[in-house]
């Protein structure tokens, strides 16, 4: 007998919520076979077993918050008492469709928990899902399990709508279930629901969008996603622990905008987009090499400041799941075109939740640009253990007094929040001034 415990998933990730149990008691599983799907603060990942064997016991269920080191399943060499090991119960044609042949290196890549997450979304058009729910006791005799063919995105939609895929009749070839089928089933459930009664999930729990009523009117109670729960925790901790100040300034980016327009096509030809964010990332990366206390962590217990020699730039991305901050590693060593490609790619994959855990870790400073949406200044919250964050707001054309006359200039508002315990106001003013000058006169960067 061996216990499989939740392994380390990466820096600062100590737990996650089980979104799916992928095996059941009696299953014979291979080494590296995914056993649970876990939503961490950063992404949804499948966690593979570290050994082969027969599942004797499952110690977690959907919705459980599990911590690193916690036992997930118990494996043994033989089937548990009264149970024959189950290998593969899917009909052969379903199996064939569900499991396209993989090159060994692809299979190996996919076996790593941090790499596998939702990448399957694009890689495999349809995957097989065993219909049986995780259970501790053997399946009821006579109750046949059937293979459910549905793409990962469809499975996710079903989870969101509280639809049991087993109950859905697939309209596609071989009974494949489409998003439309799931929505149709969700609609049927809604019609059949008595007024005022909350919809139920497949497992009998309350569905995510339950309408309730208090004495002032109706309201909807929504469970927090893993990303939201972690944001809540991190922001609260940062707010309580870091006494920060936000220094604002604005940069005249009229010339820079001309440069952006002039060279945007060239970057586009390389497959990227030369955006304000990309340029700011580049300039901040240069600044951090000169103002090392902004590229540092604080160790309060040891009373030390850790000045980082590498510049890993977090870029805040607004996604439908909540705020995600993928990291451009070694941002200071990359060209604008490389940064454009990487920022664009990371933002896209953060939104699709196919970004890898390693790409969400190791940041030393963060840039958050709300300019695409609008607004003037804001007070961004520092992402612990970092010590500063730069907020960028919408550039607007303003009348600016230049050499005895007003000129229409494009002004970019900047908001620098910094940890005032280790950074003094004067240092922050110098840092943001340097950024402003570099944005206005990029040659400034080559001066010192
Ligand atoms: N001023 C003026 N225009 C701006 C701008 C700014 N500061 N920033 C972006 N824009 C423009 C872009 O030029 C683009 O216009 P065009 O399509 O005409 O070129 C448009 O707004 C949309 O930009 P974008 O958002 O696609 O690209 P980006 O690189 O500027 O931003 C990203 C990328 C990932 C930073 C952004 O999409 C995003 O998610 N921002 C929100 C970040 C966030 O949520 N921060 C809050 C964190 S704290 O809760």
Short mmCIF file of C-alpha atoms and ligand atoms in Angstrom, two decimals:
data_model
loop_
_atom_site.label_atom_id
_atom_site.label_comp_id
_atom_site.label_asym_id
_atom_site.label_seq_id
_atom_site.Cartn_x
_atom_site.Cartn_y
_atom_site.Cartn_z
CA UNK A 1 0.00 0.00 0.00
CA UNK A 2 1.25 3.47 -0.75
CA UNK A 3 -0.22 6.87 -0.16
CA UNK A 4 -0.09 9.40 -2.97
CA UNK A 5 0.12 12.88 -1.54
CA UNK A 6 -0.37 16.21 -3.26
CA UNK A 7 3.12 17.07 -4.52
CA UNK A 8 4.75 20.50 -4.50
CA UNK A 9 3.20 22.46 -7.36
CA UNK A 10 5.50 25.42 -7.38
CA UNK A 11 6.58 28.37 -5.36
CA UNK A 12 4.00 29.82 -3.01
CA UNK A 13 1.31 27.33 -4.02
CA UNK A 14 0.33 25.48 -0.92
CA UNK A 15 -3.11 24.21 -1.80
CA UNK A 16 -5.85 23.97 -4.39
CA UNK A 17 -9.46 22.98 -4.84
CA UNK A 18 -10.31 19.62 -6.36
CA UNK A 19 -12.38 20.28 -9.46
CA UNK A 20 -12.52 16.68 -10.57
CA UNK A 21 -11.47 13.26 -9.34
CA UNK A 22 -10.26 11.38 -12.39
CA UNK A 23 -10.01 7.87 -10.93
CA UNK A 24 -12.12 5.62 -8.80
CA UNK A 25 -11.67 2.83 -6.35
CA UNK A 26 -10.60 -0.31 -8.17
CA UNK A 27 -9.03 1.50 -11.12
CA UNK A 28 -5.69 0.19 -12.20
CA UNK A 29 -3.60 3.22 -12.90
CA UNK A 30 -0.24 3.84 -14.48
CA UNK A 31 2.61 5.86 -13.08
CA UNK A 32 2.10 9.51 -14.12
CA UNK A 33 -1.58 9.00 -14.84
CA UNK A 34 -3.60 12.05 -13.78
CA UNK A 35 -5.67 11.30 -10.71
CA UNK A 36 -7.25 14.64 -9.87
CA UNK A 37 -7.86 17.95 -11.56
CA UNK A 38 -6.96 20.79 -9.22
CA UNK A 39 -7.68 24.48 -9.40
CA UNK A 40 -4.84 26.38 -7.82
CA UNK A 41 -4.54 30.11 -7.40
CA UNK A 42 -2.99 30.30 -10.81
CA UNK A 43 -4.38 27.67 -13.12
CA UNK A 44 -6.20 24.40 -13.44
CA UNK A 45 -3.80 21.47 -13.48
CA UNK A 46 -4.07 17.73 -13.60
CA UNK A 47 -2.05 16.02 -10.91
CA UNK A 48 -0.44 12.75 -12.00
CA UNK A 49 0.20 9.84 -9.68
CA UNK A 50 3.81 9.11 -8.78
CA UNK A 51 3.30 5.36 -8.89
CA UNK A 52 1.36 2.63 -10.66
CA UNK A 53 -1.14 0.45 -8.82
CA UNK A 54 -4.76 -0.20 -8.04
CA UNK A 55 -6.73 2.55 -6.35
CA UNK A 56 -7.74 1.30 -2.91
CA UNK A 57 -9.12 4.47 -1.47
CA UNK A 58 -9.83 8.02 -2.55
CA UNK A 59 -9.42 10.50 0.26
CA UNK A 60 -10.66 13.63 -1.54
CA UNK A 61 -13.76 14.70 -3.41
CA UNK A 62 -14.79 17.47 -5.76
CA UNK A 63 -14.79 20.82 -4.00
CA UNK A 64 -12.28 19.82 -1.29
CA UNK A 65 -9.46 22.21 -0.52
CA UNK A 66 -6.34 20.08 -0.41
CA UNK A 67 -2.94 21.05 0.85
CA UNK A 68 0.49 20.04 -0.42
CA UNK A 69 1.40 16.83 1.41
CA UNK A 70 -2.20 15.76 1.95
CA UNK A 71 -3.03 12.19 0.96
CA UNK A 72 -5.13 12.06 -2.21
CA UNK A 73 -5.36 8.37 -2.92
CA UNK A 74 -4.13 5.09 -1.52
CA UNK A 75 -2.65 2.64 -4.00
CA UNK A 76 -2.10 -1.07 -3.65
CA UNK A 77 -0.89 -3.91 -5.78
CA UNK A 78 -4.27 -5.58 -5.99
CA UNK A 79 -7.89 -4.65 -6.26
CA UNK A 80 -9.55 -3.77 -2.97
CA UNK A 81 -11.58 -6.53 -1.36
CA UNK A 82 -14.45 -7.69 -3.51
CA UNK A 83 -13.39 -5.65 -6.50
CA UNK A 84 -11.67 -6.67 -9.72
CA UNK A 85 -9.20 -4.15 -11.11
CA UNK A 86 -10.77 -2.06 -13.86
CA UNK A 87 -8.56 -1.23 -16.77
CA UNK A 88 -10.49 0.52 -19.49
CA UNK A 89 -14.19 0.38 -19.82
CA UNK A 90 -14.75 2.69 -22.71
CA UNK A 91 -16.07 1.21 -25.92
CA UNK A 92 -13.20 0.63 -28.34
CA UNK A 93 -14.33 3.27 -30.82
CA UNK A 94 -14.63 5.86 -28.08
CA UNK A 95 -11.17 5.02 -26.88
CA UNK A 96 -9.79 5.35 -30.34
CA UNK A 97 -11.29 8.77 -30.82
CA UNK A 98 -10.48 9.91 -27.38
CA UNK A 99 -6.85 9.07 -27.34
CA UNK A 100 -5.00 10.25 -30.41
CA UNK A 101 -1.54 8.75 -30.60
CA UNK A 102 1.07 10.83 -28.94
CA UNK A 103 4.76 11.10 -29.65
CA UNK A 104 6.75 9.93 -26.60
CA UNK A 105 8.13 13.40 -25.93
CA UNK A 106 4.65 14.89 -26.10
CA UNK A 107 3.40 12.29 -23.66
CA UNK A 108 6.31 13.07 -21.37
CA UNK A 109 5.64 16.80 -21.54
CA UNK A 110 2.01 16.25 -20.72
CA UNK A 111 2.88 14.12 -17.76
CA UNK A 112 4.26 17.10 -15.83
CA UNK A 113 1.52 18.60 -13.69
CA UNK A 114 2.45 22.17 -14.39
CA UNK A 115 2.56 21.56 -18.09
CA UNK A 116 -0.58 19.68 -18.68
CA UNK A 117 -3.31 21.98 -17.33
CA UNK A 118 -5.77 23.14 -19.96
CA UNK A 119 -3.34 22.78 -22.86
CA UNK A 120 -5.36 19.73 -23.81
CA UNK A 121 -8.06 22.16 -24.85
CA UNK A 122 -6.26 22.87 -28.11
CA UNK A 123 -4.18 19.72 -28.36
CA UNK A 124 -6.96 17.14 -28.24
CA UNK A 125 -10.26 18.02 -29.82
CA UNK A 126 -12.16 15.46 -27.80
CA UNK A 127 -11.21 13.52 -24.75
CA UNK A 128 -12.93 10.73 -23.04
CA UNK A 129 -14.39 11.25 -19.65
CA UNK A 130 -15.38 8.32 -17.55
CA UNK A 131 -18.88 8.93 -16.46
CA UNK A 132 -18.60 7.42 -13.03
CA UNK A 133 -18.19 9.87 -10.18
CA UNK A 134 -15.44 9.37 -7.62
CA UNK A 135 -16.68 7.00 -5.04
CA UNK A 136 -15.42 5.14 -2.06
CA UNK A 137 -17.59 2.09 -2.46
CA UNK A 138 -17.66 -0.16 -5.52
CA UNK A 139 -20.08 0.71 -8.32
CA UNK A 140 -23.57 -0.70 -7.91
CA UNK A 141 -23.86 -4.02 -9.69
CA UNK A 142 -25.80 -3.81 -12.92
CA UNK A 143 -25.17 -0.06 -13.27
CA UNK A 144 -23.13 0.22 -16.43
CA UNK A 145 -20.70 3.05 -16.82
CA UNK A 146 -20.54 4.57 -20.25
CA UNK A 147 -17.91 6.65 -21.96
CA UNK A 148 -18.77 10.29 -22.36
CA UNK A 149 -17.19 12.06 -25.29
CA UNK A 150 -16.77 15.74 -24.70
CA UNK A 151 -14.08 18.33 -25.23
CA UNK A 152 -12.45 19.77 -22.09
CA UNK A 153 -14.15 23.11 -22.70
CA UNK A 154 -17.52 21.32 -22.86
CA UNK A 155 -16.76 19.47 -19.64
CA UNK A 156 -15.87 22.76 -17.99
CA UNK A 157 -19.08 24.36 -19.25
CA UNK A 158 -21.04 21.41 -17.87
CA UNK A 159 -19.40 21.89 -14.49
CA UNK A 160 -20.19 25.59 -14.56
CA UNK A 161 -23.82 25.00 -15.44
CA UNK A 162 -24.16 22.12 -13.01
CA UNK A 163 -25.01 19.69 -15.80
CA UNK A 164 -24.24 16.01 -15.36
CA UNK A 165 -22.69 14.88 -18.65
CA UNK A 166 -24.05 11.42 -18.11
CA UNK A 167 -27.54 12.82 -18.52
CA UNK A 168 -26.75 14.58 -21.80
CA UNK A 169 -27.48 13.00 -25.14
CA UNK A 170 -24.64 13.94 -27.46
CA UNK A 171 -25.71 15.17 -30.87
CA UNK A 172 -22.28 14.71 -32.48
CA UNK A 173 -20.75 11.72 -34.22
CA UNK A 174 -20.48 8.75 -31.88
CA UNK A 175 -22.58 10.58 -29.32
CA UNK A 176 -20.13 13.43 -28.80
CA UNK A 177 -21.48 16.12 -26.56
CA UNK A 178 -21.25 19.69 -27.77
CA UNK A 179 -21.51 22.94 -25.84
CA UNK A 180 -24.99 23.32 -27.35
CA UNK A 181 -26.05 19.95 -25.95
CA UNK A 182 -24.89 21.00 -22.50
CA UNK A 183 -26.70 24.35 -22.72
CA UNK A 184 -29.82 22.55 -23.95
CA UNK A 185 -29.70 20.23 -20.95
CA UNK A 186 -29.14 23.18 -18.62
CA UNK A 187 -32.21 24.86 -20.18
CA UNK A 188 -34.33 21.76 -19.59
CA UNK A 189 -33.27 21.68 -15.97
CA UNK A 190 -34.15 25.33 -15.58
CA UNK A 191 -37.63 24.80 -17.09
CA UNK A 192 -38.32 21.89 -14.76
CA UNK A 193 -37.24 23.81 -11.68
CA UNK A 194 -40.00 25.08 -9.39
CA UNK A 195 -40.02 28.89 -9.11
CA UNK A 196 -37.81 30.20 -6.35
CA UNK A 197 -35.97 26.94 -5.95
CA UNK A 198 -32.24 27.05 -6.52
CA UNK A 199 -30.94 24.90 -9.36
CA UNK A 200 -28.95 21.89 -8.32
CA UNK A 201 -25.61 20.61 -9.48
CA UNK A 202 -25.14 17.07 -10.68
CA UNK A 203 -23.84 16.15 -7.24
CA UNK A 204 -26.88 17.67 -5.56
CA UNK A 205 -25.04 20.80 -4.39
CA UNK A 206 -26.36 24.24 -5.16
CA UNK A 207 -25.42 25.37 -8.62
CA UNK A 208 -23.19 28.38 -9.03
CA UNK A 209 -25.81 30.89 -10.10
CA UNK A 210 -28.57 30.34 -7.55
CA UNK A 211 -31.10 33.13 -7.24
CA UNK A 212 -32.10 33.80 -3.65
CA UNK A 213 -34.19 36.42 -1.94
CA UNK A 214 -33.69 38.60 1.11
CA UNK A 215 -36.07 41.23 2.45
CA UNK A 216 -34.89 43.81 -0.13
CA UNK A 217 -35.09 41.65 -3.24
CA UNK A 218 -33.44 38.89 -5.19
CA UNK A 219 -29.74 38.20 -5.22
CA UNK A 220 -27.39 35.65 -6.60
CA UNK A 221 -24.88 33.76 -4.50
CA UNK A 222 -21.75 32.87 -6.42
CA UNK A 223 -19.04 30.57 -5.14
CA UNK A 224 -15.55 32.05 -5.50
CA UNK A 225 -13.25 30.50 -8.07
CA UNK A 226 -9.81 29.34 -6.99
CA UNK A 227 -8.28 32.41 -8.63
CA UNK A 228 -10.66 34.71 -6.74
CA UNK A 229 -10.03 32.99 -3.40
CA UNK A 230 -6.31 33.39 -3.80
CA UNK A 231 -6.59 36.97 -4.99
CA UNK A 232 -8.65 37.67 -1.89
CA UNK A 233 -6.08 36.09 0.37
CA UNK A 234 -3.06 37.70 -1.29
CA UNK A 235 -4.53 41.17 -1.57
CA UNK A 236 -5.69 41.10 2.04
CA UNK A 237 -2.28 39.99 3.25
CA UNK A 238 -0.47 42.54 1.10
CA UNK A 239 -2.81 45.28 2.27
CA UNK A 240 -2.29 44.37 5.92
CA UNK A 241 1.44 43.77 5.75
CA UNK A 242 2.85 46.30 3.33
CA UNK A 243 2.66 49.95 4.25
CA UNK A 244 2.76 51.39 0.78
CA UNK A 245 2.60 54.76 -0.88
CA UNK A 246 1.64 55.51 -4.48
CA UNK A 247 3.72 58.07 -6.31
CA UNK A 248 2.21 59.40 -9.52
CA UNK A 249 3.70 61.16 -12.50
CA UNK A 250 3.01 61.41 -16.20
CA UNK A 251 5.20 60.98 -19.24
CA UNK A 252 4.92 62.77 -22.53
CA UNK A 253 4.83 59.85 -24.96
CA UNK A 254 4.03 61.84 -28.10
CA UNK A 255 7.34 60.87 -29.71
CA UNK A 256 7.17 57.33 -28.41
CA UNK A 257 3.74 56.96 -29.96
CA UNK A 258 5.20 57.96 -33.32
CA UNK A 259 7.87 55.33 -32.87
CA UNK A 260 5.20 52.76 -31.89
CA UNK A 261 3.19 53.53 -35.02
CA UNK A 262 6.28 53.57 -37.26
CA UNK A 263 7.67 50.25 -36.06
CA UNK A 264 4.45 48.53 -35.07
CA UNK A 265 4.17 46.91 -38.51
CA UNK A 266 7.62 45.40 -38.22
CA UNK A 267 6.73 43.82 -34.88
CA UNK A 268 3.41 42.71 -36.33
CA UNK A 269 5.27 40.96 -39.14
CA UNK A 270 7.16 39.04 -36.47
CA UNK A 271 3.82 38.01 -34.95
CA UNK A 272 3.58 40.45 -32.03
CA UNK A 273 1.92 43.75 -31.16
CA UNK A 274 4.00 46.72 -30.12
CA UNK A 275 1.75 48.01 -27.36
CA UNK A 276 2.18 50.56 -24.59
CA UNK A 277 2.53 47.69 -22.13
CA UNK A 278 5.43 46.18 -24.04
CA UNK A 279 7.32 49.45 -24.20
CA UNK A 280 6.72 50.13 -20.52
CA UNK A 281 7.95 46.63 -19.64
CA UNK A 282 11.14 47.26 -21.59
CA UNK A 283 11.83 50.61 -19.96
CA UNK A 284 10.97 49.44 -16.45
CA UNK A 285 13.29 46.45 -16.91
CA UNK A 286 16.10 48.88 -17.71
CA UNK A 287 15.22 51.04 -14.72
CA UNK A 288 15.28 48.05 -12.37
CA UNK A 289 18.90 47.35 -13.21
CA UNK A 290 19.72 50.85 -11.99
CA UNK A 291 17.32 51.07 -9.04
CA UNK A 292 17.94 47.70 -7.47
CA UNK A 293 15.89 48.31 -4.34
CA UNK A 294 12.77 48.21 -6.55
CA UNK A 295 13.73 44.74 -7.79
CA UNK A 296 14.00 43.23 -4.35
CA UNK A 297 12.26 41.11 -1.74
CA UNK A 298 12.10 41.81 1.99
CA UNK A 299 12.88 39.22 4.60
CA UNK A 300 11.35 40.81 7.67
CA UNK A 301 12.33 38.01 10.02
CA UNK A 302 15.98 38.12 9.09
CA UNK A 303 15.84 41.87 8.62
CA UNK A 304 17.36 41.56 5.16
CA UNK A 305 16.65 42.97 1.73
CA UNK A 306 17.26 40.57 -1.13
CA UNK A 307 18.35 42.51 -4.20
CA UNK A 308 17.61 40.40 -7.26
CA UNK A 309 20.09 40.33 -10.11
CA UNK A 310 17.48 39.06 -12.54
CA UNK A 311 14.48 41.01 -13.78
CA UNK A 312 11.32 38.94 -14.04
CA UNK A 313 8.44 41.18 -14.98
CA UNK A 314 4.92 40.26 -13.99
CA UNK A 315 2.29 41.63 -16.34
CA UNK A 316 -1.23 41.89 -14.93
CA UNK A 317 -3.78 40.38 -17.29
CA UNK A 318 -7.50 40.86 -16.97
CA UNK A 319 -9.17 37.51 -17.64
CA UNK A 320 -12.71 36.27 -17.28
CA UNK A 321 -11.53 34.08 -14.40
CA UNK A 322 -10.00 37.03 -12.58
CA UNK A 323 -6.66 38.75 -12.44
CA UNK A 324 -3.70 36.66 -13.56
CA UNK A 325 -0.09 37.77 -13.61
CA UNK A 326 2.13 35.83 -15.99
CA UNK A 327 5.82 36.61 -15.76
CA UNK A 328 8.24 37.60 -18.51
CA UNK A 329 11.45 36.05 -17.28
CA UNK A 330 14.68 37.98 -17.88
CA UNK A 331 12.73 40.86 -19.34
CA UNK A 332 15.84 43.05 -19.27
CA UNK A 333 17.60 40.74 -21.72
CA UNK A 334 14.86 40.80 -24.34
CA UNK A 335 14.31 43.04 -27.34
CA UNK A 336 11.07 44.94 -27.81
CA UNK A 337 9.99 42.47 -30.48
CA UNK A 338 10.71 39.51 -28.21
CA UNK A 339 8.80 41.19 -25.41
CA UNK A 340 5.88 41.94 -27.72
CA UNK A 341 5.67 38.29 -28.74
CA UNK A 342 5.99 37.03 -25.20
CA UNK A 343 3.59 39.46 -23.53
CA UNK A 344 0.98 38.82 -26.24
CA UNK A 345 1.38 35.08 -25.96
CA UNK A 346 1.31 35.03 -22.15
CA UNK A 347 -1.78 37.25 -22.02
CA UNK A 348 -3.55 35.05 -24.55
CA UNK A 349 -2.70 31.87 -22.69
CA UNK A 350 -3.55 33.40 -19.30
CA UNK A 351 -7.00 34.15 -20.68
CA UNK A 352 -7.33 30.63 -22.08
CA UNK A 353 -5.93 29.24 -18.83
CA UNK A 354 -3.29 27.34 -20.71
CA UNK A 355 -0.45 29.27 -19.18
CA UNK A 356 1.95 27.08 -17.24
CA UNK A 357 2.47 27.41 -13.51
CA UNK A 358 6.15 28.16 -14.01
CA UNK A 359 5.14 31.11 -16.18
CA UNK A 360 3.14 32.55 -13.30
CA UNK A 361 6.00 32.39 -10.86
CA UNK A 362 9.24 34.09 -10.02
CA UNK A 363 8.21 37.70 -10.65
CA UNK A 364 10.36 40.46 -9.17
CA UNK A 365 8.28 43.48 -10.23
CA UNK A 366 4.86 43.95 -11.80
CA UNK A 367 3.44 46.23 -14.47
CA UNK A 368 -0.31 46.67 -14.59
CA UNK A 369 -1.77 48.59 -17.50
CA UNK A 370 -5.41 49.62 -17.28
CA UNK A 371 -5.00 52.08 -20.15
CA UNK A 372 -6.80 49.88 -22.64
CA UNK A 373 -9.91 50.32 -20.49
CA UNK A 374 -9.50 53.94 -19.36
CA UNK A 375 -9.05 55.96 -16.20
CA UNK A 376 -6.39 58.33 -14.99
CA UNK A 377 -4.51 57.19 -11.87
CA UNK A 378 -4.96 54.34 -9.44
CA UNK A 379 -3.22 52.75 -6.46
CA UNK A 380 -2.03 49.30 -7.50
CA UNK A 381 -1.40 46.84 -4.68
CA UNK A 382 2.05 45.33 -4.43
CA UNK A 383 2.35 41.64 -5.07
CA UNK A 384 4.20 40.13 -2.16
CA UNK A 385 7.11 39.34 -1.92
CA UNK A 386 7.79 42.08 -4.48
CA UNK A 387 8.27 45.61 -3.21
CA UNK A 388 6.82 47.76 -5.96
CA UNK A 389 4.37 47.78 -8.83
CA UNK A 390 3.84 50.23 -11.67
CA UNK A 391 0.32 51.12 -12.73
CA UNK A 392 -0.22 52.57 -16.18
CA UNK A 393 -3.39 54.42 -17.08
CA UNK A 394 -4.82 55.71 -20.32
CA UNK A 395 -2.66 58.10 -22.32
CA UNK A 396 -4.61 61.23 -23.22
CA UNK A 397 -3.81 64.23 -25.36
CA UNK A 398 -3.49 67.31 -23.18
CA UNK A 399 -2.39 70.90 -23.64
CA UNK A 400 1.15 71.10 -22.29
CA UNK A 401 3.20 74.27 -21.85
CA UNK A 402 6.26 73.78 -24.05
CA UNK A 403 8.77 76.56 -24.57
CA UNK A 404 6.34 79.44 -24.26
CA UNK A 405 3.30 77.87 -25.90
CA UNK A 406 0.67 75.22 -25.37
CA UNK A 407 1.12 72.11 -27.41
CA UNK A 408 -1.08 69.05 -27.75
CA UNK A 409 0.96 66.24 -26.19
CA UNK A 410 0.07 62.63 -25.45
CA UNK A 411 0.49 62.14 -21.70
CA UNK A 412 0.75 58.74 -20.04
CA UNK A 413 -0.23 58.61 -16.35
CA UNK A 414 1.96 56.40 -14.16
CA UNK A 415 1.22 55.21 -10.62
CA UNK A 416 4.08 53.63 -8.71
CA UNK A 417 3.15 51.87 -5.48
CA UNK A 418 6.14 51.02 -3.34
CA UNK A 419 6.84 49.36 -0.01
CA UNK A 420 7.62 52.33 2.17
CA UNK A 421 9.40 50.17 4.73
CA UNK A 422 12.36 49.74 2.46
CA UNK A 423 11.91 52.43 -0.18
CA UNK A 424 11.94 56.09 0.73
CA UNK A 425 9.73 58.63 -0.97
CA UNK A 426 12.73 60.35 -2.52
CA UNK A 427 13.91 57.07 -4.07
CA UNK A 428 10.44 56.49 -5.49
CA UNK A 429 10.33 59.99 -6.96
CA UNK A 430 13.76 59.43 -8.52
CA UNK A 431 12.70 56.08 -9.94
CA UNK A 432 9.49 57.32 -11.50
CA UNK A 433 11.25 60.43 -12.83
CA UNK A 434 13.80 58.19 -14.50
CA UNK A 435 10.96 56.21 -16.09
CA UNK A 436 9.30 59.39 -17.30
CA UNK A 437 12.52 60.68 -18.83
CA UNK A 438 13.22 57.34 -20.49
CA UNK A 439 9.71 57.23 -21.95
CA UNK A 440 10.10 60.77 -23.22
CA UNK A 441 13.69 60.35 -24.42
CA UNK A 442 14.57 56.67 -24.78
CA UNK A 443 18.21 57.62 -25.40
CA UNK A 444 18.18 58.66 -21.73
CA UNK A 445 18.58 54.98 -20.92
CA UNK A 446 21.98 54.86 -22.55
CA UNK A 447 23.35 57.77 -20.54
CA UNK A 448 24.08 55.87 -17.32
N1 LIG B 1 -3.01 54.39 -22.99
C1 LIG B 1 -3.68 54.49 -24.14
N2 LIG B 1 -4.05 53.44 -24.89
C2 LIG B 1 -3.72 52.22 -24.42
C3 LIG B 1 -3.03 52.04 -23.24
C4 LIG B 1 -2.65 53.17 -22.50
N3 LIG B 1 -2.01 53.08 -21.35
N4 LIG B 1 -2.87 50.73 -23.04
C5 LIG B 1 -3.44 50.11 -24.05
N5 LIG B 1 -3.96 51.00 -24.89
C6 LIG B 1 -4.65 50.73 -26.12
C7 LIG B 1 -3.82 49.85 -27.00
O1 LIG B 1 -2.90 50.59 -27.76
C8 LIG B 1 -4.88 49.18 -27.83
O2 LIG B 1 -5.33 50.04 -28.82
P1 LIG B 1 -5.24 49.61 -30.36
O3 LIG B 1 -6.01 48.33 -30.44
O4 LIG B 1 -5.88 50.77 -31.05
O5 LIG B 1 -3.81 49.45 -30.65
C9 LIG B 1 -6.00 49.00 -26.85
O6 LIG B 1 -5.80 49.98 -25.84
C10 LIG B 1 -6.07 47.63 -26.20
O7 LIG B 1 -4.82 47.31 -25.69
P2 LIG B 1 -4.54 45.83 -25.17
O8 LIG B 1 -5.16 45.68 -23.85
O9 LIG B 1 -4.92 44.86 -26.20
O10 LIG B 1 -2.97 45.70 -25.14
P3 LIG B 1 -1.92 46.12 -24.07
O11 LIG B 1 -0.63 45.48 -24.38
O12 LIG B 1 -1.85 47.56 -23.97
O13 LIG B 1 -2.41 45.45 -22.73
C11 LIG B 1 -2.75 43.72 -21.15
C12 LIG B 1 -2.21 44.08 -22.51
C13 LIG B 1 -2.59 42.23 -20.95
C14 LIG B 1 -1.93 44.45 -20.09
C15 LIG B 1 -4.21 44.17 -21.06
O14 LIG B 1 -4.96 43.56 -22.05
C16 LIG B 1 -4.86 43.92 -19.73
O15 LIG B 1 -5.29 42.81 -19.44
N6 LIG B 1 -4.97 44.97 -18.90
C17 LIG B 1 -5.65 44.91 -17.62
C18 LIG B 1 -4.66 44.62 -16.51
C19 LIG B 1 -5.36 44.62 -15.17
O16 LIG B 1 -6.39 44.03 -14.98
N7 LIG B 1 -4.79 45.33 -14.21
C20 LIG B 1 -5.37 45.49 -12.93
C21 LIG B 1 -4.54 44.77 -11.94
S1 LIG B 1 -4.91 45.25 -10.32
O17 LIG B 1 -6.38 44.65 -10.08
#
